[in-house]
Amino acid sequence: MYLKDGIVYGEETVPSLKIKAIKVLPDHILLITFNTGETRLFDAEILSGPVYMGLLDPAVFNNPAIEHGVLTWKNGEIDCAPEYLYDHSYEYSDTMVV
């Protein structure tokens, strides 16, 4: 439990998930390090819809940025929430060969 603004909440607070580092790998795979200290693999092929069409251009996909803990491309025109990236990524350890 925790108290916020005079209201008692029953669940535990969850720290905000943020991206700390990103590395682009072949075949639209991203190696993402989160503020939890975990590094995970994300297959960006699952990003679909009109907003993500720009990622088909290698010049765009290969140049991601991190803005306030969020993964973005094209100066923030394309983004993806850290929670989505975490939930749809796979565990990675530095003993794995990349």
XYZ file of C-alpha atoms in Angstrom:
98
model
C 0.000 0.000 0.000
C 0.968 3.571 -0.488
C -0.428 7.036 0.137
C -0.578 9.670 -2.604
C -2.413 12.998 -2.402
C -4.265 11.839 0.707
C -5.555 8.658 -0.970
C -4.480 5.173 0.122
C -3.853 2.758 -2.768
C -3.811 -1.030 -2.328
C -1.293 -1.933 -5.014
C 2.434 -1.364 -4.976
C 3.904 1.504 -6.937
C 5.641 0.469 -10.117
C 8.607 2.506 -11.287
C 8.215 4.042 -14.711
C 9.835 1.894 -17.409
C 12.345 3.779 -19.580
C 14.835 2.894 -22.262
C 18.452 3.658 -21.398
C 20.261 2.303 -24.489
C 19.454 0.872 -27.907
C 21.498 -1.040 -30.473
C 20.257 -1.904 -33.960
C 21.064 -5.473 -35.063
C 20.494 -7.166 -38.431
C 17.004 -8.307 -39.524
C 15.099 -5.541 -37.676
C 16.209 -6.749 -34.251
C 16.823 -4.217 -31.488
C 18.927 -4.788 -28.389
C 17.282 -2.621 -25.741
C 18.544 -1.799 -22.252
C 15.873 -0.640 -19.814
C 16.202 1.381 -16.610
C 15.583 -1.864 -14.706
C 19.074 -2.945 -15.773
C 17.670 -5.622 -18.087
C 18.753 -5.911 -21.710
C 16.234 -7.546 -24.038
C 15.871 -8.418 -27.729
C 12.943 -6.955 -29.673
C 11.917 -8.038 -33.180
C 10.668 -4.831 -34.799
C 8.976 -6.796 -37.593
C 5.881 -6.885 -35.353
C 5.476 -3.102 -35.572
C 2.733 -2.649 -38.139
C 0.308 -0.038 -39.330
C 0.680 3.243 -41.180
C 2.665 4.957 -38.421
C 5.465 2.378 -38.713
C 5.740 2.347 -42.536
C 8.716 4.708 -42.327
C 10.695 1.989 -40.550
C 10.851 0.031 -43.815
C 13.488 2.555 -44.917
C 16.837 1.324 -43.522
C 18.062 4.930 -43.219
C 15.207 5.568 -40.772
C 15.208 2.253 -38.889
C 18.981 2.253 -38.364
C 18.900 5.685 -36.694
C 16.757 5.421 -33.557
C 16.909 7.903 -30.713
C 15.847 7.879 -27.082
C 13.711 10.828 -26.004
C 12.749 10.950 -22.334
C 13.131 7.163 -22.084
C 11.028 6.457 -25.195
C 12.357 4.918 -28.431
C 11.797 7.255 -31.398
C 12.729 7.659 -35.047
C 12.559 10.618 -37.450
C 12.843 13.321 -34.779
C 9.974 11.874 -32.766
C 7.559 11.312 -35.660
C 7.637 7.568 -34.955
C 7.771 6.172 -31.433
C 7.070 3.067 -29.405
C 6.244 2.855 -25.700
C 8.859 1.235 -23.443
C 6.159 -0.959 -21.890
C 5.198 -2.386 -25.292
C 8.841 -3.012 -26.189
C 9.435 -4.751 -22.867
C 6.290 -6.887 -23.027
C 7.056 -8.024 -26.596
C 10.783 -8.605 -26.206
C 12.866 -11.569 -25.150
C 15.383 -12.055 -22.369
C 18.991 -11.516 -23.371
C 22.227 -12.147 -21.556
C 25.638 -10.875 -22.584
C 26.784 -14.488 -22.845
C 24.620 -14.805 -25.961
C 26.361 -14.210 -29.267
C 25.027 -11.245 -31.239
